[in-house]
Amino acid sequence: MALHLVAQHCSWECGSELHNPPRHVIWPQSTGVCRCFAVFARSPVSMAMRQTPLTCSGHTRPVVDLAFSGITPYGYFLISACKDGKPMLRQGDTGDWIGTFLGHKGAVWGATLNKEATKAATAAADFTAKVWDAVTGDEVLTLAHKHIVKSVNFTEDSNYLLTGGNDKVLRIYDLSKPEAEPLEIAGHTSAIKKALWCNNDQQILSASEDKTIRLWDKNTKEAVKTLSFDASVSSMEYIPDGEILVITYGRTIAFHNAQSLDLIKAVDAPASIHSASLHPDKDFFVAGGDDFKLYKYDYTTKEEMESYKGHFGPIHCVRFSPDGELYASGSEDGTLRLWQTAVGKTYGLWKCVLPEELTSENSEVLYCPPAEIKA
Amino acid sequence: MTFILKIHALPVGCSDALALNEQAVYRSSMKTPVSVLRLPRGPEPNSRGFDPSSPRFIALCCSSSSSSDEEEQRLRSELRQRFLWTLSVMRDKLVQFDMHERVRVRARFGASDIDVLRFQVSDLETPLGVQREALLRCQDVLSCSFEL
């Protein structure tokens, strides 16, 4: 809740005395006279607050992928994939580290959690995809591949895992029969960057370096539809509620119907975009890329609303939390940052501080970023 | 402490030109940054985390057959310890490595890296000659043997 303070002239001059702090402020005028103004707190009107991103440190190399779980009785969780080979699990609303999944022997390119945050899956450059117990951190399964694995995705019931990578083949593993051979779907002519279940886990969407996005039927293993682009797709997000596919390529953020693959709308950003995410209520979307900045756009009007600086390297991934209250970004600088959707609202570690609380002795606030004072 | 001040009503006769100027400057440059209770907790240096005393862990981890799990863990620890002792005893010994493609080489063992990805060896005897210093990729090594 942002505060909009309104000052009303008290109609009398008061010298240097302070009246009933903090309801009145003395505002020195250049004429040398102090005027006294009564200050009233009004209900939230405008965003007069500056965004304070929360930085999650711990990784030592670029963060290349991140994913949120669904909302569980213990909150929601965030997993980050990093080139240091050590994916981490964090509490989603605070960014607090919970644990590190140890076992991969190469850069981790993709990471995902199931809806209940009880299982995690990771895709790595050591030619394996691994399934983990996300509560204990133990490795449950190692799935050997013939090349670097880039993407992993669970079905809604967490029983099947979809993988895709540099060997150009999509694989579906039955997690109740891990010894069995996976179902393979071939067709892409270049490395697969992202593979996602869609349409109630009956179909698969895959984005590849061959500059296509293909929609496959899981049962027939045939490509139902293909979308071609001039450039390689950098990221893909599937929103089941509304059947929207968010795609980024070059400087464009495009929204397609996930079933027909028809274009809904597209927006061009000021710089090359690596990842974008649509808010669950579909009122805005965020995107980040090469210029280190995070952009926030109005989904309906396609207008740029805000841009935030903070990262020290290109942004590789950005995702909204399942409740839409924050979004997380992962960067080449090795950090994850959490950003508020409604700047100034009390949520997670962010606290809305009223002016009285700032001056009172019982203030809970332990850390306040220094305000800019301009003369 | 900064506020955005908007003058609601000005009395007649006040130097309003200056007041409005100051008002504009304040509004454009002074946005209060959102306060934060604390920073997110980072990883612990000596632990992989997944605190067993957390409510989620206790609720979701069925502790059925915990005794057999403990036994398995004990055996695993013992095996791991023996493996590490073997590596340390191997130092400076002449070791024969059996590798893929029926490759057999002999070398003086130096050290292993922390993830056991590479072995540092000296005087590696290869069909192409003796290599003074070399790194052997552990993925390629099937077995190694040496005299105690």
Short mmCIF file of C-alpha atoms in Angstrom, two decimals:
data_model
loop_
_atom_site.label_atom_id
_atom_site.label_comp_id
_atom_site.label_asym_id
_atom_site.label_seq_id
_atom_site.Cartn_x
_atom_site.Cartn_y
_atom_site.Cartn_z
CA MET A 1 0.00 0.00 0.00
CA ALA A 2 1.71 3.20 -1.15
CA LEU A 3 1.20 6.38 0.79
CA HIS A 4 0.27 9.64 -0.79
CA LEU A 5 0.81 12.49 1.60
CA VAL A 6 -1.13 15.65 1.27
CA ALA A 7 -0.03 18.84 2.94
CA GLN A 8 -2.42 21.54 3.78
CA HIS A 9 -1.28 24.94 4.80
CA CYS A 10 -2.04 25.61 8.46
CA SER A 11 -2.52 29.27 7.85
CA TRP A 12 -0.11 30.44 10.46
CA GLU A 13 3.66 30.77 10.75
CA CYS A 14 5.27 28.98 13.63
CA GLY A 15 9.00 29.68 13.66
CA SER A 16 11.06 26.61 14.53
CA GLU A 17 8.60 24.86 16.83
CA LEU A 18 7.38 21.44 15.91
CA HIS A 19 3.71 20.66 16.39
CA ASN A 20 2.49 17.18 17.25
CA PRO A 21 5.08 15.22 15.23
CA PRO A 22 4.83 13.75 12.74
CA ARG A 23 1.50 15.20 11.76
CA HIS A 24 3.04 18.56 11.01
CA VAL A 25 6.21 19.32 9.15
CA ILE A 26 8.15 22.50 9.06
CA TRP A 27 9.00 23.40 5.53
CA PRO A 28 11.57 26.14 5.28
CA GLN A 29 10.82 28.62 2.52
CA SER A 30 13.48 30.47 0.59
CA THR A 31 12.04 33.68 1.92
CA GLY A 32 13.57 32.72 5.29
CA VAL A 33 10.23 32.06 6.91
CA CYS A 34 9.10 28.62 8.13
CA ARG A 35 5.62 27.59 7.27
CA CYS A 36 3.86 24.86 9.08
CA PHE A 37 1.95 22.25 7.16
CA ALA A 38 -0.40 19.64 8.51
CA VAL A 39 0.28 16.28 6.94
CA PHE A 40 -2.50 13.83 6.28
CA ALA A 41 -2.10 10.26 5.16
CA ARG A 42 -4.48 9.49 2.33
CA SER A 43 -5.54 6.10 1.00
CA PRO A 44 -3.20 4.66 -1.67
CA VAL A 45 -3.35 6.60 -4.88
CA SER A 46 -0.07 6.48 -6.70
CA MET A 47 3.08 4.37 -6.71
CA ALA A 48 5.39 6.80 -5.02
CA MET A 49 7.76 4.04 -3.92
CA ARG A 50 10.96 2.87 -5.53
CA GLN A 51 11.33 -0.86 -6.16
CA THR A 52 13.77 -2.65 -3.82
CA PRO A 53 14.77 -5.96 -5.42
CA LEU A 54 15.82 -8.78 -3.10
CA THR A 55 19.10 -10.33 -4.19
CA CYS A 56 19.58 -14.07 -3.64
CA SER A 57 23.25 -14.92 -3.71
CA GLY A 58 24.91 -18.31 -3.53
CA HIS A 59 25.50 -19.30 -7.10
CA THR A 60 29.01 -18.77 -8.43
CA ARG A 61 28.24 -18.83 -12.16
CA PRO A 62 25.43 -17.53 -14.39
CA VAL A 63 21.88 -18.51 -13.52
CA VAL A 64 20.34 -19.83 -16.73
CA ASP A 65 16.92 -21.13 -15.73
CA LEU A 66 14.46 -20.87 -12.90
CA ALA A 67 11.04 -22.31 -12.09
CA PHE A 68 8.40 -21.92 -9.42
CA SER A 69 6.33 -24.70 -7.91
CA GLY A 70 2.60 -24.40 -7.37
CA ILE A 71 1.24 -23.06 -4.09
CA THR A 72 1.61 -25.71 -1.39
CA PRO A 73 0.56 -25.73 2.29
CA TYR A 74 4.14 -24.64 3.03
CA GLY A 75 4.12 -21.75 0.59
CA TYR A 76 5.68 -21.93 -2.85
CA PHE A 77 9.21 -22.70 -3.92
CA LEU A 78 11.75 -21.67 -6.49
CA ILE A 79 14.48 -23.74 -8.15
CA SER A 80 17.39 -22.17 -10.01
CA ALA A 81 19.63 -23.82 -12.61
CA CYS A 82 23.20 -22.61 -12.69
CA LYS A 83 26.31 -23.19 -14.75
CA ASP A 84 28.15 -24.07 -11.53
CA GLY A 85 26.33 -27.43 -11.60
CA LYS A 86 24.62 -26.91 -8.25
CA PRO A 87 20.92 -26.11 -8.61
CA MET A 88 19.34 -24.56 -5.52
CA LEU A 89 15.92 -24.70 -3.92
CA ARG A 90 14.60 -21.53 -2.29
CA GLN A 91 11.49 -20.43 -0.46
CA GLY A 92 9.54 -18.62 -3.16
CA ASP A 93 8.23 -15.60 -1.30
CA THR A 94 11.40 -14.71 0.60
CA GLY A 95 14.23 -16.10 -1.50
CA ASP A 96 15.64 -17.89 1.56
CA TRP A 97 17.91 -20.76 0.59
CA ILE A 98 16.55 -24.19 1.53
CA GLY A 99 19.06 -26.55 -0.05
CA THR A 100 21.39 -27.36 -2.91
CA PHE A 101 21.00 -30.44 -5.11
CA LEU A 102 24.45 -31.97 -5.31
CA GLY A 103 25.36 -34.57 -7.89
CA HIS A 104 25.60 -33.08 -11.35
CA LYS A 105 29.05 -33.03 -12.89
CA GLY A 106 28.44 -30.26 -15.36
CA ALA A 107 26.54 -27.01 -15.91
CA VAL A 108 22.84 -27.33 -15.16
CA TRP A 109 20.83 -25.87 -18.05
CA GLY A 110 17.28 -26.55 -16.95
CA ALA A 111 15.44 -27.05 -13.69
CA THR A 112 11.85 -27.60 -12.73
CA LEU A 113 9.68 -28.46 -9.74
CA ASN A 114 6.45 -30.40 -9.68
CA LYS A 115 3.31 -28.63 -8.54
CA GLU A 116 3.56 -29.85 -4.92
CA ALA A 117 7.30 -29.06 -4.74
CA THR A 118 7.98 -32.64 -3.64
CA LYS A 119 10.03 -33.49 -6.72
CA ALA A 120 12.62 -31.59 -8.70
CA ALA A 121 14.19 -32.35 -12.06
CA THR A 122 17.33 -30.92 -13.59
CA ALA A 123 18.93 -31.06 -17.04
CA ALA A 124 22.70 -30.81 -17.31
CA ALA A 125 25.72 -30.69 -19.54
CA ASP A 126 26.94 -33.98 -18.07
CA PHE A 127 24.51 -35.71 -20.47
CA THR A 128 22.07 -36.58 -17.70
CA ALA A 129 18.73 -35.44 -16.40
CA LYS A 130 18.20 -36.08 -12.71
CA VAL A 131 15.08 -36.38 -10.60
CA TRP A 132 15.38 -35.33 -6.96
CA ASP A 133 13.36 -35.53 -3.79
CA ALA A 134 12.74 -31.82 -3.20
CA VAL A 135 12.10 -32.34 0.52
CA THR A 136 15.25 -34.25 1.45
CA GLY A 137 17.46 -33.09 -1.42
CA ASP A 138 18.34 -36.68 -2.30
CA GLU A 139 18.92 -37.76 -5.86
CA VAL A 140 16.20 -40.20 -6.86
CA LEU A 141 16.95 -40.96 -10.49
CA THR A 142 19.64 -40.35 -13.09
CA LEU A 143 18.49 -40.55 -16.72
CA ALA A 144 21.39 -40.92 -19.12
CA HIS A 145 21.22 -39.13 -22.46
CA LYS A 146 23.43 -39.03 -25.51
CA HIS A 147 24.17 -35.32 -25.36
CA ILE A 148 23.68 -32.19 -23.23
CA VAL A 149 20.17 -32.06 -21.77
CA LYS A 150 18.60 -28.61 -21.81
CA SER A 151 15.02 -28.90 -20.62
CA VAL A 152 12.95 -30.94 -18.17
CA ASN A 153 9.22 -30.77 -17.41
CA PHE A 154 6.88 -32.82 -15.19
CA THR A 155 3.28 -33.70 -16.08
CA GLU A 156 0.60 -32.40 -13.70
CA ASP A 157 0.48 -35.72 -11.86
CA SER A 158 4.31 -35.79 -11.65
CA ASN A 159 4.35 -39.29 -13.13
CA TYR A 160 6.08 -38.48 -16.39
CA LEU A 161 9.15 -36.43 -17.18
CA LEU A 162 9.74 -34.79 -20.56
CA THR A 163 13.35 -34.08 -21.54
CA GLY A 164 14.93 -32.36 -24.51
CA GLY A 165 18.42 -31.34 -25.43
CA ASN A 166 21.21 -31.21 -27.92
CA ASP A 167 20.54 -34.66 -29.36
CA LYS A 168 17.39 -33.18 -30.95
CA VAL A 169 15.09 -35.88 -29.53
CA LEU A 170 12.23 -35.42 -27.07
CA ARG A 171 12.01 -38.16 -24.47
CA ILE A 172 9.19 -39.09 -22.14
CA TYR A 173 10.13 -41.08 -19.05
CA ASP A 174 7.63 -42.99 -16.96
CA LEU A 175 8.86 -42.26 -13.46
CA SER A 176 7.11 -45.30 -12.02
CA LYS A 177 9.16 -47.49 -14.41
CA PRO A 178 12.53 -45.77 -14.56
CA GLU A 179 14.30 -48.80 -16.01
CA ALA A 180 12.04 -48.84 -19.05
CA GLU A 181 13.12 -47.13 -22.26
CA PRO A 182 11.66 -43.67 -22.70
CA LEU A 183 9.22 -42.79 -25.48
CA GLU A 184 11.16 -40.87 -28.13
CA ILE A 185 9.88 -38.15 -30.45
CA ALA A 186 12.24 -37.08 -33.21
CA GLY A 187 11.79 -34.37 -35.79
CA HIS A 188 13.71 -31.30 -34.80
CA THR A 189 16.77 -30.69 -36.95
CA SER A 190 18.74 -28.88 -34.31
CA ALA A 191 19.18 -28.77 -30.53
CA ILE A 192 16.02 -28.51 -28.43
CA LYS A 193 16.08 -25.57 -26.01
CA LYS A 194 12.78 -26.01 -24.22
CA ALA A 195 10.13 -28.71 -24.07
CA LEU A 196 6.82 -28.31 -22.22
CA TRP A 197 3.72 -30.40 -21.63
CA CYS A 198 0.50 -28.70 -22.71
CA ASN A 199 -3.19 -29.33 -23.33
CA ASN A 200 -3.69 -31.46 -20.22
CA ASP A 201 -0.40 -33.27 -20.79
CA GLN A 202 -1.71 -34.70 -24.07
CA GLN A 203 0.52 -32.56 -26.23
CA ILE A 204 4.07 -31.27 -26.16
CA LEU A 205 5.47 -27.89 -27.18
CA SER A 206 9.14 -27.75 -28.11
CA ALA A 207 11.38 -24.85 -29.11
CA SER A 208 14.57 -25.56 -31.00
CA GLU A 209 17.67 -23.94 -32.47
CA ASP A 210 16.25 -24.95 -35.84
CA LYS A 211 14.11 -21.79 -35.41
CA THR A 212 10.85 -23.67 -35.05
CA ILE A 213 8.36 -24.31 -32.32
CA ARG A 214 6.49 -27.58 -32.79
CA LEU A 215 3.34 -28.88 -31.21
CA TRP A 216 3.40 -32.67 -30.89
CA ASP A 217 0.75 -35.21 -30.02
CA LYS A 218 2.08 -37.43 -27.25
CA ASN A 219 0.28 -40.54 -28.51
CA THR A 220 0.89 -40.36 -32.25
CA LYS A 221 4.34 -38.77 -31.75
CA GLU A 222 3.58 -36.61 -34.78
CA ALA A 223 4.02 -32.87 -35.13
CA VAL A 224 0.55 -31.37 -35.21
CA LYS A 225 1.69 -27.80 -35.92
CA THR A 226 4.93 -25.99 -36.63
CA LEU A 227 5.78 -22.31 -36.19
CA SER A 228 8.81 -20.96 -38.00
CA PHE A 229 10.80 -17.87 -37.07
CA ASP A 230 13.66 -15.87 -38.51
CA ALA A 231 15.64 -16.18 -35.33
CA SER A 232 16.10 -18.84 -32.72
CA VAL A 233 13.52 -18.70 -29.94
CA SER A 234 15.20 -17.72 -26.67
CA SER A 235 12.44 -18.73 -24.27
CA MET A 236 8.98 -20.20 -24.01
CA GLU A 237 6.36 -20.13 -21.23
CA TYR A 238 3.06 -22.00 -21.28
CA ILE A 239 0.05 -20.60 -19.38
CA PRO A 240 -2.53 -23.40 -19.11
CA ASP A 241 -5.24 -21.08 -17.81
CA GLY A 242 -6.11 -19.27 -21.02
CA GLU A 243 -3.94 -21.47 -23.24
CA ILE A 244 -1.34 -18.79 -23.90
CA LEU A 245 2.18 -19.38 -25.09
CA VAL A 246 4.75 -16.65 -24.33
CA ILE A 247 7.69 -16.70 -26.75
CA THR A 248 10.74 -14.48 -26.98
CA TYR A 249 13.05 -14.10 -29.96
CA GLY A 250 15.31 -11.20 -30.92
CA ARG A 251 13.77 -8.12 -29.31
CA THR A 252 10.25 -9.49 -29.59
CA ILE A 253 7.93 -10.85 -26.93
CA ALA A 254 5.10 -12.71 -28.66
CA PHE A 255 1.90 -14.22 -27.30
CA HIS A 256 0.37 -17.14 -29.20
CA ASN A 257 -2.65 -19.33 -28.70
CA ALA A 258 -1.20 -22.55 -27.30
CA GLN A 259 -3.57 -24.79 -29.26
CA SER A 260 -3.71 -23.16 -32.68
CA LEU A 261 -0.31 -21.44 -32.35
CA ASP A 262 -1.95 -18.33 -33.86
CA LEU A 263 -0.39 -15.02 -32.90
CA ILE A 264 -2.39 -13.04 -30.35
CA LYS A 265 -0.07 -10.06 -30.04
CA ALA A 266 3.63 -9.13 -30.13
CA VAL A 267 5.69 -6.38 -28.52
CA ASP A 268 9.18 -5.15 -29.35
CA ALA A 269 11.52 -4.24 -26.50
CA PRO A 270 14.44 -1.79 -26.58
CA ALA A 271 16.98 -4.63 -26.36
CA SER A 272 17.37 -8.30 -27.20
CA ILE A 273 15.11 -10.27 -24.85
CA HIS A 274 16.05 -13.65 -23.38
CA SER A 275 12.98 -14.39 -21.32
CA ALA A 276 9.50 -13.12 -20.55
CA SER A 277 6.66 -14.07 -18.23
CA LEU A 278 2.96 -13.22 -18.17
CA HIS A 279 1.23 -12.36 -14.87
CA PRO A 280 -1.40 -14.96 -13.81
CA ASP A 281 -4.14 -12.32 -14.10
CA LYS A 282 -2.86 -11.44 -17.57
CA ASP A 283 -2.71 -7.72 -16.89
CA PHE A 284 1.01 -7.34 -17.34
CA PHE A 285 4.14 -9.17 -18.37
CA VAL A 286 7.81 -8.77 -17.58
CA ALA A 287 10.82 -9.33 -19.81
CA GLY A 288 14.58 -9.19 -19.47
CA GLY A 289 17.57 -9.60 -21.76
CA ASP A 290 20.86 -8.22 -22.94
CA ASP A 291 20.73 -4.70 -21.47
CA PHE A 292 20.58 -6.02 -17.88
CA LYS A 293 17.21 -4.33 -17.32
CA LEU A 294 13.85 -5.79 -16.44
CA TYR A 295 10.89 -4.35 -18.36
CA LYS A 296 7.29 -4.34 -17.22
CA TYR A 297 4.57 -3.97 -19.85
CA ASP A 298 0.82 -3.59 -19.76
CA TYR A 299 -0.52 -6.71 -21.53
CA THR A 300 -3.68 -5.03 -22.80
CA THR A 301 -2.15 -1.83 -24.17
CA LYS A 302 1.35 -3.27 -24.88
CA GLU A 303 2.82 -0.12 -23.33
CA GLU A 304 6.03 -0.18 -21.37
CA MET A 305 5.12 0.69 -17.77
CA GLU A 306 8.44 0.51 -15.96
CA SER A 307 12.01 -0.62 -16.34
CA TYR A 308 14.26 -1.67 -13.50
CA LYS A 309 18.02 -1.72 -13.29
CA GLY A 310 19.72 -3.95 -10.79
CA HIS A 311 21.44 -6.88 -12.44
CA PHE A 312 25.08 -6.66 -13.46
CA GLY A 313 24.76 -8.95 -16.41
CA PRO A 314 22.28 -10.06 -19.09
CA ILE A 315 19.07 -11.55 -17.73
CA HIS A 316 18.60 -15.16 -18.77
CA CYS A 317 15.28 -16.06 -17.20
CA VAL A 318 12.33 -14.34 -15.57
CA ARG A 319 9.19 -15.87 -14.08
CA PHE A 320 6.15 -14.72 -12.14
CA SER A 321 5.39 -16.47 -8.87
CA PRO A 322 2.22 -18.59 -8.84
CA ASP A 323 0.33 -15.93 -6.85
CA GLY A 324 1.59 -13.14 -9.10
CA GLU A 325 2.88 -11.07 -6.15
CA LEU A 326 6.48 -11.14 -7.28
CA TYR A 327 8.68 -12.17 -10.17
CA ALA A 328 12.17 -13.66 -10.10
CA SER A 329 14.99 -13.00 -12.55
CA GLY A 330 18.20 -14.97 -13.06
CA SER A 331 21.24 -13.38 -14.59
CA GLU A 332 24.72 -13.86 -16.01
CA ASP A 333 25.92 -12.08 -12.82
CA GLY A 334 25.17 -15.25 -10.84
CA THR A 335 22.31 -13.82 -8.81
CA LEU A 336 18.58 -14.25 -8.61
CA ARG A 337 16.56 -11.17 -7.85
CA LEU A 338 12.98 -11.01 -6.57
CA TRP A 339 10.89 -8.03 -7.66
CA GLN A 340 7.54 -6.87 -6.31
CA THR A 341 4.59 -6.70 -8.67
CA ALA A 342 2.86 -4.08 -6.52
CA VAL A 343 5.75 -1.91 -5.37
CA GLY A 344 5.40 -0.85 -1.76
CA LYS A 345 3.05 -3.59 -0.69
CA THR A 346 3.77 -5.62 2.43
CA TYR A 347 4.65 -9.11 1.19
CA GLY A 348 7.38 -11.61 2.01
CA LEU A 349 10.35 -9.59 3.16
CA TRP A 350 9.03 -6.29 1.83
CA LYS A 351 7.34 -4.07 4.34
CA CYS A 352 5.16 -1.08 3.73
CA VAL A 353 6.37 1.48 6.25
CA LEU A 354 4.15 4.38 7.24
CA PRO A 355 5.89 7.69 8.10
CA GLU A 356 4.93 7.36 11.80
CA GLU A 357 6.63 3.97 11.94
CA LEU A 358 9.84 5.37 10.55
CA THR A 359 10.06 7.87 13.39
CA SER A 360 8.73 5.66 16.19
CA GLU A 361 11.08 3.78 18.48
CA ASN A 362 9.30 0.49 18.03
CA SER A 363 10.04 0.23 14.37
CA GLU A 364 10.38 -3.36 13.13
CA VAL A 365 12.26 -2.25 10.10
CA LEU A 366 15.85 -3.37 10.35
CA TYR A 367 17.02 -2.46 6.91
CA CYS A 368 16.01 0.54 4.92
CA PRO A 369 17.83 1.28 1.69
CA PRO A 370 19.28 4.79 1.87
CA ALA A 371 16.95 7.38 0.38
CA GLU A 372 18.34 9.66 -2.25
CA ILE A 373 18.53 13.19 -0.97
CA LYS A 374 18.93 15.72 -3.72
CA ALA A 375 19.71 19.28 -2.76
CA MET B 1 12.75 10.54 5.84
CA THR B 2 11.22 11.86 2.68
CA PHE B 3 7.69 12.65 1.66
CA ILE B 4 6.03 13.63 -1.53
CA LEU B 5 4.30 16.83 -0.60
CA LYS B 6 1.46 18.13 -2.66
CA ILE B 7 0.07 21.48 -1.68
CA HIS B 8 -3.66 21.04 -1.30
CA ALA B 9 -4.65 24.65 -0.70
CA LEU B 10 -2.55 27.78 -0.62
CA PRO B 11 -3.55 30.84 1.28
CA VAL B 12 -4.02 34.09 -0.55
CA GLY B 13 -0.94 36.25 -0.71
CA CYS B 14 1.62 33.43 -0.25
CA SER B 15 4.72 33.24 -2.41
CA ASP B 16 3.16 30.39 -4.33
CA ALA B 17 5.55 30.53 -7.32
CA LEU B 18 8.47 29.40 -5.19
CA ALA B 19 6.45 26.85 -3.24
CA LEU B 20 5.25 25.16 -6.42
CA ASN B 21 8.79 25.05 -7.78
CA GLU B 22 10.07 23.32 -4.70
CA GLN B 23 7.13 20.96 -4.84
CA ALA B 24 8.01 19.90 -8.39
CA VAL B 25 11.64 19.22 -7.48
CA TYR B 26 10.70 17.11 -4.49
CA ARG B 27 8.21 15.02 -6.37
CA SER B 28 10.52 14.12 -9.22
CA SER B 29 13.62 13.21 -7.23
CA MET B 30 12.40 11.74 -3.98
CA LYS B 31 10.84 8.31 -4.29
CA THR B 32 11.06 6.38 -1.06
CA PRO B 33 12.63 2.97 -1.61
CA VAL B 34 10.52 0.10 -0.27
CA SER B 35 11.78 -1.09 3.11
CA VAL B 36 12.86 -4.63 3.66
CA LEU B 37 12.79 -6.67 6.90
CA ARG B 38 16.04 -8.43 6.08
CA LEU B 39 17.90 -9.84 3.11
CA PRO B 40 17.16 -13.38 1.85
CA ARG B 41 19.20 -16.02 3.68
CA GLY B 42 22.03 -17.45 1.68
CA PRO B 43 23.41 -21.01 1.55
CA GLU B 44 25.21 -22.45 4.56
CA PRO B 45 28.89 -23.01 3.80
CA ASN B 46 29.17 -26.55 5.14
CA SER B 47 25.81 -28.05 4.48
CA ARG B 48 23.69 -28.89 1.47
CA GLY B 49 20.62 -27.74 3.40
CA PHE B 50 17.17 -29.43 3.43
CA ASP B 51 16.91 -29.00 7.18
CA PRO B 52 15.42 -32.20 8.67
CA SER B 53 13.85 -30.20 11.49
CA SER B 54 11.79 -28.01 9.15
CA PRO B 55 8.00 -28.51 9.39
CA ARG B 56 7.79 -29.53 5.74
CA PHE B 57 10.48 -32.18 6.10
CA ILE B 58 8.88 -33.65 9.21
CA ALA B 59 5.41 -33.72 7.68
CA LEU B 60 6.37 -35.12 4.27
CA CYS B 61 9.15 -37.51 5.07
CA CYS B 62 7.72 -40.82 6.15
CA SER B 63 10.14 -42.30 8.62
CA SER B 64 9.09 -45.85 7.89
CA SER B 65 11.91 -48.40 7.91
CA SER B 66 14.24 -45.82 9.39
CA SER B 67 16.39 -48.51 10.93
CA SER B 68 17.19 -50.10 7.55
CA ASP B 69 17.87 -46.60 6.17
CA GLU B 70 20.32 -46.01 8.99
CA GLU B 71 22.01 -49.32 8.32
CA GLU B 72 22.30 -48.49 4.64
CA GLN B 73 23.68 -45.06 5.49
CA ARG B 74 26.23 -46.62 7.81
CA LEU B 75 27.37 -49.01 5.14
CA ARG B 76 27.54 -46.23 2.57
CA SER B 77 29.64 -44.11 4.91
CA GLU B 78 31.97 -47.01 5.50
CA LEU B 79 32.40 -47.69 1.79
CA ARG B 80 33.01 -44.02 1.08
CA GLN B 81 35.58 -43.84 3.83
CA ARG B 82 37.40 -46.91 2.46
CA PHE B 83 37.39 -45.38 -1.00
CA LEU B 84 38.94 -42.16 0.26
CA TRP B 85 41.56 -44.07 2.26
CA THR B 86 42.41 -46.06 -0.85
CA LEU B 87 42.96 -42.88 -2.81
CA SER B 88 45.28 -41.49 -0.17
CA VAL B 89 47.24 -44.75 0.12
CA MET B 90 47.61 -44.86 -3.67
CA ARG B 91 49.69 -41.68 -3.63
CA ASP B 92 53.17 -42.12 -5.18
CA LYS B 93 52.46 -45.76 -5.94
CA LEU B 94 52.77 -47.30 -9.35
CA VAL B 95 49.18 -47.94 -10.40
CA GLN B 96 47.85 -49.87 -13.36
CA PHE B 97 44.72 -48.32 -14.90
CA ASP B 98 42.33 -50.44 -16.97
CA MET B 99 40.34 -48.20 -19.25
CA HIS B 100 37.82 -48.41 -22.07
CA GLU B 101 38.78 -49.94 -25.41
CA ARG B 102 41.06 -52.43 -23.65
CA VAL B 103 43.54 -49.69 -22.81
CA ARG B 104 45.93 -50.50 -19.99
CA VAL B 105 48.37 -47.90 -18.76
CA ARG B 106 50.65 -47.64 -15.78
CA ALA B 107 51.56 -44.45 -13.95
CA ARG B 108 52.59 -43.04 -10.63
CA PHE B 109 49.45 -41.80 -8.91
CA GLY B 110 49.52 -38.22 -7.62
CA ALA B 111 46.08 -37.02 -6.57
CA SER B 112 42.41 -36.90 -7.40
CA ASP B 113 40.23 -33.81 -7.67
CA ILE B 114 37.36 -33.33 -5.22
CA ASP B 115 34.63 -34.67 -7.49
CA VAL B 116 36.80 -37.62 -8.64
CA LEU B 117 36.62 -36.42 -12.23
CA ARG B 118 40.35 -36.48 -12.94
CA PHE B 119 43.42 -38.22 -11.57
CA GLN B 120 46.72 -36.42 -11.63
CA VAL B 121 49.49 -38.92 -12.53
CA SER B 122 53.21 -38.82 -13.34
CA ASP B 123 55.30 -40.90 -15.73
CA LEU B 124 52.30 -42.26 -17.56
CA GLU B 125 53.38 -45.18 -19.78
CA THR B 126 51.47 -44.99 -23.02
CA PRO B 127 51.97 -46.73 -26.40
CA LEU B 128 53.25 -43.36 -27.65
CA GLY B 129 55.85 -43.03 -24.93
CA VAL B 130 56.14 -41.95 -21.35
CA GLN B 131 54.21 -38.81 -20.43
CA ARG B 132 55.93 -36.89 -17.65
CA GLU B 133 52.72 -35.40 -16.21
CA ALA B 134 49.18 -36.22 -17.20
CA LEU B 135 45.55 -36.08 -16.17
CA LEU B 136 43.44 -39.19 -16.54
CA ARG B 137 39.70 -38.78 -16.99
CA CYS B 138 37.95 -40.90 -14.36
CA GLN B 139 34.97 -41.52 -16.59
CA ASP B 140 37.32 -43.51 -18.84
CA VAL B 141 38.86 -45.57 -16.05
CA LEU B 142 37.23 -48.94 -15.42
CA SER B 143 39.51 -50.12 -12.63
CA CYS B 144 42.89 -49.52 -11.11
CA SER B 145 45.21 -51.81 -9.20
CA PHE B 146 48.41 -51.37 -7.24
CA GLU B 147 50.67 -53.14 -4.80
CA LEU B 148 50.30 -52.13 -1.18
#
